[in-house]
Amino acid sequence: MTDVTTRRLDLAGTRTFATPGAGQTRRRALAEFGFGWLQELWRDACAGRRHEGVALAAVGSLARGDGGPLSDYDLVLVHHPRGLSGKQVGAFADKLWYPIWDAGVRLDHSVRTVAECRAVASDDLSAAVGLLDLTHVAGDADVVNAARSTVAHDWRANARTRLGEMHESVLSRHARQGDLAHLIEPDLKEAHGGLRDMSVLRALTAAWLTDRPHGEVDEAYERLLDVRDAIHVVTGRGRDRLTRDDQDACAALLGYGDADDLLTDLSTSARTIAYAVDGTLRRAMQSQRARTLRVGPRRPQLAPLGYGLYRHDGEAVLGPSADLSTDPVIPLRAAVVAARGSIPLSPTTLKNLAAQAPPLPEPWPEVARNLFADLLASGPGLITVWEGLDLAGVVESWIPEWKAVRSRPQRNAVHRHTVDRHLIETVVAASGMVRDVARPDLLMLAAVLHDIGKVAGSHDHAASGADIAETVLERMGVAEADRRVVVRLVREHLTLVDLATRRDPEDPATIVALSDAVDGSVTTLDLLRALTEADASAAGPKAWSDWRAGLVDRLHRACRSALVAHAQGEGPLVVEPIETLSLSDDALDRIASGEPYVTVISLGGAHRIDIIDRDRAGLFADTAGLLAAHGFVVRSAIVRTVDGLAVNEWWVDSPGSETPLPATIARDLTRVASGDRAPLGKLQRRRTGAVRSAVTGSPDSTRAMVLSSASDTATVIEVRATDRPGLLQDIGITLARASLSVRSAHIATYAGQTLDTFYVTEFGGGQLAPARAAQAVAMIIDTCDAP
């Protein structure tokens, strides 16, 4: 580490990171050091000579005085063409740049005349924004002032024509980098709501197109800078990305209790900046369109929206007749109008709604409950409107419990949003299903509250959320019967997908478990089905795939049929019997000749593979191994014996987008059954590669247990283990060696860990005796833990 780097880290220190306001002092000291060191280098390069018309200037974080301990230096050597010759300027620049490189400081440098600065700014939007910060470091200050004033003049003169380019650039960057507020490993500089967006705000202000928000936005910016500084100190590198590996150390340095607290604060700051840049850009664009279209003097164009609201410059604003001081429902009215029209509420209107509207009485009046349901059902326009209401504090006045989940991170591979944003995304997804259920109002309430229990210290967020939802709904004045339904939906919002993916849908115990979860109500079951899809699709594509949707639909239909039949007095809950096996002549001929009959049904990236073959020991393991050898990921398997034939249903994903070929699978199964193991060669090679690339050390211990109440006709074994190629085949072979039949298997993999459920019976049927079940569990654990 060089002396300069050491000095910069020393100036950053570590003791004051958790002290409020210390960040500005730290960054000011770093800037002063940087300027002083560069001025020394300038004097050394000049060697006592005076260079007229030449100056060293800074742009970027050094120029703004907000650079971190290890931020790079962006420098420009500005000169008049009538001064030093090009060769002399180049040689002089080398005298400046080489000592900086030798000191280990990252450097972005350029050599330009005033005219070249102007030309570059004219051609390159990013360069133009950067040159607005051009700051004199050493040398002839007049040449720097000339370059900066020229660039600033051109920026103001041409900003209206470049506004569209800036807008597209910002949107493209946001789409590419994502929302800082909702990323687990965020890029603090480039992501939406990051440091780069503050440069956009400053550039819009410098162009005199619009003013920008201050106060909370500036505080949020300082918090982002503090986190960036902590990353530099913790990693010893000038990074802008907060990775998982560095979050605990950064949190400790900044005085947070844990990494989740850090991410929550970071998310809140990013949301504040993101909302500010979105609104400022929107107003700038609307202002430009208004100037383009106007004829004569400009007057405010107010289009009535209802309830005292008007559309003005692309935002919803309150009119002069609105009476905020006596109407506690007006924030809800304004939110409904804005969300339905996909129009954001203006910052001034939000501020007035938060400050002047009286709180809602408890319980809420019926009109308030109806408006809240209308707001939740308003569709995609809800997202921006809710964000503004939340940042203004209005949402918390309606639901005080919202504060505990605001900006709370989710360390789950399937989730892409913070808890609060996921709740709103779920509401929007559920709003598209309101015509599919009998009580859409209850669906909306369940959607906005289903994860309200994901608070610090909660081990079962569904159970905790049900208790919190009870309190919220009682405050709102929701009728007791409706309240019970919503609370049940919150408590059971994971039950349907868990049973569908981890239990046998044709086992009566599965139907009974789902029926108990919805209290035997068809209406509640339909609501749970809609909530399940909305929740999973809002989480991300990993949570709602074609195979998972198919399994959920299958279990929902089976349980619904049983509930309807039970409600009509046709006896206890029963599972629809498996339809009688009906095969074509071609299928019968193939099976008679000893060849399996295979069909494939594809749904997007998922495939259902039906295999009918002569039943034999090891068929399950062989099929699992062949599918893995072909690169398919098994999600579930249901194995039956009908009329002496094995009728097996497999659901698989195809990461490589290949469609399984029935003829290939049938041929390979025939070869393996005859003792030819060649078709499994690819799997063996994958196993070998996985062993070679595995990290050394003891593997995580496998956990396996018998779920005693999951079935009355089979023994259900749940296995949690580290995933590896061919694991399902190995378990199948183990069960075959134990002389057990696999009736169904339900496979899930998260973050390299499998959560698999096997329904096993003795050959010929029947549950396992306790000793046999214990022996099977021990054999499975040994198999999973084997190297």
PDB file of N, CA and C in Angstrom, residues 42-123:
ATOM      1  N   TRP A  42       1.830  19.392  -9.222  1.00  0.00           N
ATOM      2  CA  TRP A  42       1.862  20.455 -10.236  1.00  0.00           C
ATOM      3  C   TRP A  42       3.154  21.265 -10.120  1.00  0.00           C
ATOM      4  N   ARG A  43       3.473  21.623  -8.878  1.00  0.00           N
ATOM      5  CA  ARG A  43       4.688  22.420  -8.679  1.00  0.00           C
ATOM      6  C   ARG A  43       5.926  21.636  -9.095  1.00  0.00           C
ATOM      7  N   ASP A  44       5.935  20.335  -8.771  1.00  0.00           N
ATOM      8  CA  ASP A  44       7.081  19.520  -9.175  1.00  0.00           C
ATOM      9  C   ASP A  44       7.172  19.429 -10.697  1.00  0.00           C
ATOM     10  N   ALA A  45       6.032  19.299 -11.367  1.00  0.00           N
ATOM     11  CA  ALA A  45       6.040  19.189 -12.826  1.00  0.00           C
ATOM     12  C   ALA A  45       6.463  20.501 -13.479  1.00  0.00           C
ATOM     13  N   CYS A  46       6.078  21.619 -12.869  1.00  0.00           N
ATOM     14  CA  CYS A  46       6.452  22.926 -13.430  1.00  0.00           C
ATOM     15  C   CYS A  46       7.942  23.213 -13.242  1.00  0.00           C
ATOM     16  N   ALA A  47       8.529  22.649 -12.179  1.00  0.00           N
ATOM     17  CA  ALA A  47       9.962  22.840 -11.915  1.00  0.00           C
ATOM     18  C   ALA A  47      10.343  24.313 -11.898  1.00  0.00           C
ATOM     19  N   GLY A  48       9.506  25.140 -11.257  1.00  0.00           N
ATOM     20  CA  GLY A  48       9.800  26.550 -11.123  1.00  0.00           C
ATOM     21  C   GLY A  48       9.395  27.405 -12.305  1.00  0.00           C
ATOM     22  N   ARG A  49       8.935  26.807 -13.377  1.00  0.00           N
ATOM     23  CA  ARG A  49       8.536  27.572 -14.555  1.00  0.00           C
ATOM     24  C   ARG A  49       7.039  27.868 -14.482  1.00  0.00           C
ATOM     25  N   ARG A  50       6.663  28.988 -15.049  1.00  0.00           N
ATOM     26  CA  ARG A  50       5.253  29.396 -15.063  1.00  0.00           C
ATOM     27  C   ARG A  50       4.666  29.051 -16.432  1.00  0.00           C
ATOM     28  N   HIS A  51       3.600  28.282 -16.462  1.00  0.00           N
ATOM     29  CA  HIS A  51       2.961  27.884 -17.711  1.00  0.00           C
ATOM     30  C   HIS A  51       1.668  28.675 -17.887  1.00  0.00           C
ATOM     31  N   GLU A  52       1.719  29.671 -18.732  1.00  0.00           N
ATOM     32  CA  GLU A  52       0.539  30.478 -19.003  1.00  0.00           C
ATOM     33  C   GLU A  52      -0.466  29.681 -19.824  1.00  0.00           C
ATOM     34  N   GLY A  53      -1.747  29.862 -19.501  1.00  0.00           N
ATOM     35  CA  GLY A  53      -2.801  29.229 -20.285  1.00  0.00           C
ATOM     36  C   GLY A  53      -2.925  27.740 -20.085  1.00  0.00           C
ATOM     37  N   VAL A  54      -2.349  27.193 -19.016  1.00  0.00           N
ATOM     38  CA  VAL A  54      -2.442  25.763 -18.731  1.00  0.00           C
ATOM     39  C   VAL A  54      -2.894  25.596 -17.276  1.00  0.00           C
ATOM     40  N   ALA A  55      -3.799  24.667 -17.057  1.00  0.00           N
ATOM     41  CA  ALA A  55      -4.304  24.464 -15.693  1.00  0.00           C
ATOM     42  C   ALA A  55      -4.731  23.019 -15.511  1.00  0.00           C
ATOM     43  N   LEU A  56      -4.683  22.594 -14.274  1.00  0.00           N
ATOM     44  CA  LEU A  56      -5.178  21.271 -13.897  1.00  0.00           C
ATOM     45  C   LEU A  56      -6.549  21.452 -13.239  1.00  0.00           C
ATOM     46  N   ALA A  57      -7.518  20.717 -13.716  1.00  0.00           N
ATOM     47  CA  ALA A  57      -8.881  20.805 -13.180  1.00  0.00           C
ATOM     48  C   ALA A  57      -9.379  19.420 -12.823  1.00  0.00           C
ATOM     49  N   ALA A  58     -10.331  19.381 -11.913  1.00  0.00           N
ATOM     50  CA  ALA A  58     -10.938  18.118 -11.481  1.00  0.00           C
ATOM     51  C   ALA A  58     -12.406  18.097 -11.864  1.00  0.00           C
ATOM     52  N   VAL A  59     -12.904  16.900 -12.142  1.00  0.00           N
ATOM     53  CA  VAL A  59     -14.333  16.671 -12.311  1.00  0.00           C
ATOM     54  C   VAL A  59     -14.703  15.491 -11.413  1.00  0.00           C
ATOM     55  N   GLY A  60     -15.963  15.122 -11.416  1.00  0.00           N
ATOM     56  CA  GLY A  60     -16.386  13.971 -10.628  1.00  0.00           C
ATOM     57  C   GLY A  60     -16.393  14.236  -9.142  1.00  0.00           C
ATOM     58  N   SER A  61     -16.200  13.176  -8.358  1.00  0.00           N
ATOM     59  CA  SER A  61     -16.343  13.278  -6.907  1.00  0.00           C
ATOM     60  C   SER A  61     -15.291  14.174  -6.284  1.00  0.00           C
ATOM     61  N   LEU A  62     -14.080  14.213  -6.838  1.00  0.00           N
ATOM     62  CA  LEU A  62     -13.047  15.094  -6.291  1.00  0.00           C
ATOM     63  C   LEU A  62     -13.461  16.542  -6.452  1.00  0.00           C
ATOM     64  N   ALA A  63     -14.011  16.894  -7.612  1.00  0.00           N
ATOM     65  CA  ALA A  63     -14.446  18.269  -7.842  1.00  0.00           C
ATOM     66  C   ALA A  63     -15.595  18.646  -6.915  1.00  0.00           C
ATOM     67  N   ARG A  64     -16.493  17.705  -6.672  1.00  0.00           N
ATOM     68  CA  ARG A  64     -17.652  17.991  -5.819  1.00  0.00           C
ATOM     69  C   ARG A  64     -17.303  17.941  -4.335  1.00  0.00           C
ATOM     70  N   GLY A  65     -16.165  17.361  -4.006  1.00  0.00           N
ATOM     71  CA  GLY A  65     -15.781  17.244  -2.602  1.00  0.00           C
ATOM     72  C   GLY A  65     -16.489  16.136  -1.875  1.00  0.00           C
ATOM     73  N   ASP A  66     -17.016  15.125  -2.619  1.00  0.00           N
ATOM     74  CA  ASP A  66     -17.715  14.031  -1.957  1.00  0.00           C
ATOM     75  C   ASP A  66     -17.090  12.681  -2.285  1.00  0.00           C
ATOM     76  N   GLY A  67     -15.815  12.677  -2.644  1.00  0.00           N
ATOM     77  CA  GLY A  67     -15.127  11.425  -2.945  1.00  0.00           C
ATOM     78  C   GLY A  67     -14.885  10.599  -1.703  1.00  0.00           C
ATOM     79  N   GLY A  68     -14.757   9.282  -1.919  1.00  0.00           N
ATOM     80  CA  GLY A  68     -14.502   8.370  -0.810  1.00  0.00           C
ATOM     81  C   GLY A  68     -13.022   8.191  -0.551  1.00  0.00           C
ATOM     82  N   PRO A  69     -12.678   7.389   0.452  1.00  0.00           N
ATOM     83  CA  PRO A  69     -11.270   7.184   0.796  1.00  0.00           C
ATOM     84  C   PRO A  69     -10.424   6.662  -0.357  1.00  0.00           C
ATOM     85  N   LEU A  70     -11.017   5.867  -1.240  1.00  0.00           N
ATOM     86  CA  LEU A  70     -10.253   5.297  -2.349  1.00  0.00           C
ATOM     87  C   LEU A  70     -10.925   5.580  -3.692  1.00  0.00           C
ATOM     88  N   SER A  71     -11.672   6.659  -3.785  1.00  0.00           N
ATOM     89  CA  SER A  71     -12.280   7.030  -5.061  1.00  0.00           C
ATOM     90  C   SER A  71     -11.194   7.406  -6.057  1.00  0.00           C
ATOM     91  N   ASP A  72     -11.490   7.173  -7.332  1.00  0.00           N
ATOM     92  CA  ASP A  72     -10.511   7.548  -8.349  1.00  0.00           C
ATOM     93  C   ASP A  72     -10.540   9.057  -8.553  1.00  0.00           C
ATOM     94  N   TYR A  73      -9.481   9.565  -9.189  1.00  0.00           N
ATOM     95  CA  TYR A  73      -9.390  10.989  -9.511  1.00  0.00           C
ATOM     96  C   TYR A  73      -9.688  11.174 -10.993  1.00  0.00           C
ATOM     97  N   ASP A  74     -10.634  12.053 -11.296  1.00  0.00           N
ATOM     98  CA  ASP A  74     -10.949  12.426 -12.681  1.00  0.00           C
ATOM     99  C   ASP A  74     -10.370  13.816 -12.931  1.00  0.00           C
ATOM    100  N   LEU A  75      -9.333  13.868 -13.775  1.00  0.00           N
ATOM    101  CA  LEU A  75      -8.592  15.108 -13.973  1.00  0.00           C
ATOM    102  C   LEU A  75      -8.576  15.505 -15.447  1.00  0.00           C
ATOM    103  N   VAL A  76      -8.571  16.812 -15.665  1.00  0.00           N
ATOM    104  CA  VAL A  76      -8.488  17.359 -17.022  1.00  0.00           C
ATOM    105  C   VAL A  76      -7.371  18.404 -17.034  1.00  0.00           C
ATOM    106  N   LEU A  77      -6.444  18.253 -17.958  1.00  0.00           N
ATOM    107  CA  LEU A  77      -5.427  19.273 -18.171  1.00  0.00           C
ATOM    108  C   LEU A  77      -5.957  20.200 -19.265  1.00  0.00           C
ATOM    109  N   VAL A  78      -6.368  21.403 -18.870  1.00  0.00           N
ATOM    110  CA  VAL A  78      -6.993  22.357 -19.791  1.00  0.00           C
ATOM    111  C   VAL A  78      -5.941  23.367 -20.227  1.00  0.00           C
ATOM    112  N   HIS A  79      -5.931  23.698 -21.524  1.00  0.00           N
ATOM    113  CA  HIS A  79      -4.925  24.642 -22.015  1.00  0.00           C
ATOM    114  C   HIS A  79      -5.471  25.430 -23.203  1.00  0.00           C
ATOM    115  N   HIS A  80      -4.868  26.615 -23.399  1.00  0.00           N
ATOM    116  CA  HIS A  80      -5.161  27.402 -24.593  1.00  0.00           C
ATOM    117  C   HIS A  80      -4.257  26.915 -25.715  1.00  0.00           C
ATOM    118  N   PRO A  81      -4.754  26.824 -26.936  1.00  0.00           N
ATOM    119  CA  PRO A  81      -3.906  26.355 -28.039  1.00  0.00           C
ATOM    120  C   PRO A  81      -2.765  27.305 -28.348  1.00  0.00           C
ATOM    121  N   ARG A  82      -2.881  28.584 -27.926  1.00  0.00           N
ATOM    122  CA  ARG A  82      -1.816  29.559 -28.213  1.00  0.00           C
ATOM    123  C   ARG A  82      -0.682  29.467 -27.198  1.00  0.00           C
ATOM    124  N   GLY A  83      -0.832  28.621 -26.188  1.00  0.00           N
ATOM    125  CA  GLY A  83       0.218  28.476 -25.186  1.00  0.00           C
ATOM    126  C   GLY A  83       1.238  27.431 -25.606  1.00  0.00           C
ATOM    127  N   LEU A  84       1.379  26.404 -24.773  1.00  0.00           N
ATOM    128  CA  LEU A  84       2.317  25.332 -25.077  1.00  0.00           C
ATOM    129  C   LEU A  84       1.887  24.589 -26.336  1.00  0.00           C
ATOM    130  N   SER A  85       2.871  24.054 -27.058  1.00  0.00           N
ATOM    131  CA  SER A  85       2.567  23.250 -28.231  1.00  0.00           C
ATOM    132  C   SER A  85       1.963  21.913 -27.792  1.00  0.00           C
ATOM    133  N   GLY A  86       1.385  21.200 -28.744  1.00  0.00           N
ATOM    134  CA  GLY A  86       0.781  19.916 -28.415  1.00  0.00           C
ATOM    135  C   GLY A  86       1.774  18.955 -27.813  1.00  0.00           C
ATOM    136  N   LYS A  87       3.012  18.957 -28.365  1.00  0.00           N
ATOM    137  CA  LYS A  87       4.038  18.055 -27.848  1.00  0.00           C
ATOM    138  C   LYS A  87       4.426  18.446 -26.432  1.00  0.00           C
ATOM    139  N   GLN A  88       4.531  19.764 -26.194  1.00  0.00           N
ATOM    140  CA  GLN A  88       4.911  20.231 -24.856  1.00  0.00           C
ATOM    141  C   GLN A  88       3.819  19.916 -23.830  1.00  0.00           C
ATOM    142  N   VAL A  89       2.554  20.086 -24.239  1.00  0.00           N
ATOM    143  CA  VAL A  89       1.446  19.789 -23.332  1.00  0.00           C
ATOM    144  C   VAL A  89       1.434  18.301 -22.990  1.00  0.00           C
ATOM    145  N   GLY A  90       1.687  17.449 -24.003  1.00  0.00           N
ATOM    146  CA  GLY A  90       1.706  16.012 -23.753  1.00  0.00           C
ATOM    147  C   GLY A  90       2.799  15.618 -22.777  1.00  0.00           C
ATOM    148  N   ALA A  91       3.992  16.197 -22.945  1.00  0.00           N
ATOM    149  CA  ALA A  91       5.106  15.887 -22.051  1.00  0.00           C
ATOM    150  C   ALA A  91       4.810  16.375 -20.632  1.00  0.00           C
ATOM    151  N   PHE A  92       4.196  17.561 -20.544  1.00  0.00           N
ATOM    152  CA  PHE A  92       3.860  18.100 -19.230  1.00  0.00           C
ATOM    153  C   PHE A  92       2.797  17.229 -18.546  1.00  0.00           C
ATOM    154  N   ALA A  93       1.846  16.751 -19.335  1.00  0.00           N
ATOM    155  CA  ALA A  93       0.804  15.886 -18.767  1.00  0.00           C
ATOM    156  C   ALA A  93       1.416  14.611 -18.192  1.00  0.00           C
ATOM    157  N   ASP A  94       2.394  14.045 -18.903  1.00  0.00           N
ATOM    158  CA  ASP A  94       3.035  12.823 -18.403  1.00  0.00           C
ATOM    159  C   ASP A  94       3.687  13.059 -17.050  1.00  0.00           C
ATOM    160  N   LYS A  95       4.252  14.251 -16.868  1.00  0.00           N
ATOM    161  CA  LYS A  95       4.877  14.569 -15.578  1.00  0.00           C
ATOM    162  C   LYS A  95       3.842  14.596 -14.447  1.00  0.00           C
ATOM    163  N   LEU A  96       2.581  14.851 -14.823  1.00  0.00           N
ATOM    164  CA  LEU A  96       1.523  14.847 -13.814  1.00  0.00           C
ATOM    165  C   LEU A  96       0.942  13.453 -13.592  1.00  0.00           C
ATOM    166  N   TRP A  97       0.690  12.763 -14.708  1.00  0.00           N
ATOM    167  CA  TRP A  97      -0.034  11.492 -14.580  1.00  0.00           C
ATOM    168  C   TRP A  97       0.824  10.384 -13.964  1.00  0.00           C
ATOM    169  N   TYR A  98       2.095  10.299 -14.338  1.00  0.00           N
ATOM    170  CA  TYR A  98       2.902   9.166 -13.885  1.00  0.00           C
ATOM    171  C   TYR A  98       3.078   9.107 -12.363  1.00  0.00           C
ATOM    172  N   PRO A  99       3.302  10.219 -11.684  1.00  0.00           N
ATOM    173  CA  PRO A  99       3.378  10.128 -10.217  1.00  0.00           C
ATOM    174  C   PRO A  99       2.069   9.669  -9.580  1.00  0.00           C
ATOM    175  N   ILE A 100       0.947  10.021 -10.202  1.00  0.00           N
ATOM    176  CA  ILE A 100      -0.348   9.586  -9.671  1.00  0.00           C
ATOM    177  C   ILE A 100      -0.485   8.082  -9.823  1.00  0.00           C
ATOM    178  N   TRP A 101      -0.135   7.579 -11.009  1.00  0.00           N
ATOM    179  CA  TRP A 101      -0.185   6.132 -11.215  1.00  0.00           C
ATOM    180  C   TRP A 101       0.782   5.416 -10.274  1.00  0.00           C
ATOM    181  N   ASP A 102       1.982   5.979 -10.124  1.00  0.00           N
ATOM    182  CA  ASP A 102       2.974   5.352  -9.249  1.00  0.00           C
ATOM    183  C   ASP A 102       2.483   5.278  -7.806  1.00  0.00           C
ATOM    184  N   ALA A 103       1.629   6.223  -7.431  1.00  0.00           N
ATOM    185  CA  ALA A 103       1.101   6.239  -6.064  1.00  0.00           C
ATOM    186  C   ALA A 103      -0.049   5.256  -5.882  1.00  0.00           C
ATOM    187  N   GLY A 104      -0.453   4.586  -6.957  1.00  0.00           N
ATOM    188  CA  GLY A 104      -1.519   3.585  -6.856  1.00  0.00           C
ATOM    189  C   GLY A 104      -2.912   4.163  -6.862  1.00  0.00           C
ATOM    190  N   VAL A 105      -3.042   5.427  -7.276  1.00  0.00           N
ATOM    191  CA  VAL A 105      -4.358   6.074  -7.326  1.00  0.00           C
ATOM    192  C   VAL A 105      -4.967   5.843  -8.705  1.00  0.00           C
ATOM    193  N   ARG A 106      -6.203   5.379  -8.722  1.00  0.00           N
ATOM    194  CA  ARG A 106      -6.881   5.193 -10.008  1.00  0.00           C
ATOM    195  C   ARG A 106      -7.147   6.560 -10.632  1.00  0.00           C
ATOM    196  N   LEU A 107      -6.850   6.651 -11.922  1.00  0.00           N
ATOM    197  CA  LEU A 107      -6.881   7.959 -12.585  1.00  0.00           C
ATOM    198  C   LEU A 107      -7.643   7.873 -13.895  1.00  0.00           C
ATOM    199  N   ASP A 108      -8.557   8.798 -14.086  1.00  0.00           N
ATOM    200  CA  ASP A 108      -9.215   9.012 -15.379  1.00  0.00           C
ATOM    201  C   ASP A 108      -8.779  10.404 -15.831  1.00  0.00           C
ATOM    202  N   HIS A 109      -8.084  10.487 -16.944  1.00  0.00           N
ATOM    203  CA  HIS A 109      -7.450  11.763 -17.309  1.00  0.00           C
ATOM    204  C   HIS A 109      -7.727  12.118 -18.760  1.00  0.00           C
ATOM    205  N   SER A 110      -7.589  13.390 -19.058  1.00  0.00           N
ATOM    206  CA  SER A 110      -7.713  13.872 -20.439  1.00  0.00           C
ATOM    207  C   SER A 110      -6.972  15.194 -20.555  1.00  0.00           C
ATOM    208  N   VAL A 111      -6.616  15.547 -21.789  1.00  0.00           N
ATOM    209  CA  VAL A 111      -5.960  16.819 -22.099  1.00  0.00           C
ATOM    210  C   VAL A 111      -6.802  17.497 -23.175  1.00  0.00           C
ATOM    211  N   ARG A 112      -7.308  18.718 -22.866  1.00  0.00           N
ATOM    212  CA  ARG A 112      -8.232  19.368 -23.795  1.00  0.00           C
ATOM    213  C   ARG A 112      -8.057  20.879 -23.771  1.00  0.00           C
ATOM    214  N   THR A 113      -8.309  21.467 -24.913  1.00  0.00           N
ATOM    215  CA  THR A 113      -8.426  22.926 -24.978  1.00  0.00           C
ATOM    216  C   THR A 113      -9.842  23.307 -24.535  1.00  0.00           C
ATOM    217  N   VAL A 114     -10.064  24.596 -24.368  1.00  0.00           N
ATOM    218  CA  VAL A 114     -11.406  25.063 -24.012  1.00  0.00           C
ATOM    219  C   VAL A 114     -12.399  24.668 -25.099  1.00  0.00           C
ATOM    220  N   ALA A 115     -12.005  24.839 -26.351  1.00  0.00           N
ATOM    221  CA  ALA A 115     -12.887  24.474 -27.465  1.00  0.00           C
ATOM    222  C   ALA A 115     -13.170  22.979 -27.479  1.00  0.00           C
ATOM    223  N   GLU A 116     -12.163  22.173 -27.148  1.00  0.00           N
ATOM    224  CA  GLU A 116     -12.368  20.726 -27.129  1.00  0.00           C
ATOM    225  C   GLU A 116     -13.294  20.312 -25.992  1.00  0.00           C
ATOM    226  N   CYS A 117     -13.186  20.995 -24.854  1.00  0.00           N
ATOM    227  CA  CYS A 117     -14.135  20.735 -23.750  1.00  0.00           C
ATOM    228  C   CYS A 117     -15.559  21.007 -24.222  1.00  0.00           C
ATOM    229  N   ARG A 118     -15.717  22.099 -24.949  1.00  0.00           N
ATOM    230  CA  ARG A 118     -17.045  22.464 -25.448  1.00  0.00           C
ATOM    231  C   ARG A 118     -17.553  21.432 -26.451  1.00  0.00           C
ATOM    232  N   ALA A 119     -16.659  20.987 -27.347  1.00  0.00           N
ATOM    233  CA  ALA A 119     -17.056  20.021 -28.372  1.00  0.00           C
ATOM    234  C   ALA A 119     -17.415  18.663 -27.757  1.00  0.00           C
ATOM    235  N   VAL A 120     -16.612  18.218 -26.798  1.00  0.00           N
ATOM    236  CA  VAL A 120     -16.888  16.935 -26.149  1.00  0.00           C
ATOM    237  C   VAL A 120     -18.217  16.991 -25.412  1.00  0.00           C
ATOM    238  N   ALA A 121     -18.457  18.087 -24.707  1.00  0.00           N
ATOM    239  CA  ALA A 121     -19.727  18.237 -23.987  1.00  0.00           C
ATOM    240  C   ALA A 121     -20.906  18.252 -24.946  1.00  0.00           C
ATOM    241  N   SER A 122     -20.701  18.813 -26.123  1.00  0.00           N
ATOM    242  CA  SER A 122     -21.772  18.863 -27.114  1.00  0.00           C
ATOM    243  C   SER A 122     -22.081  17.487 -27.679  1.00  0.00           C
ATOM    244  N   ASP A 123     -21.068  16.642 -27.810  1.00  0.00           N
ATOM    245  CA  ASP A 123     -21.248  15.328 -28.440  1.00  0.00           C
ATOM    246  C   ASP A 123     -21.609  14.233 -27.451  1.00  0.00           C
TER     247      ASP A 123
END
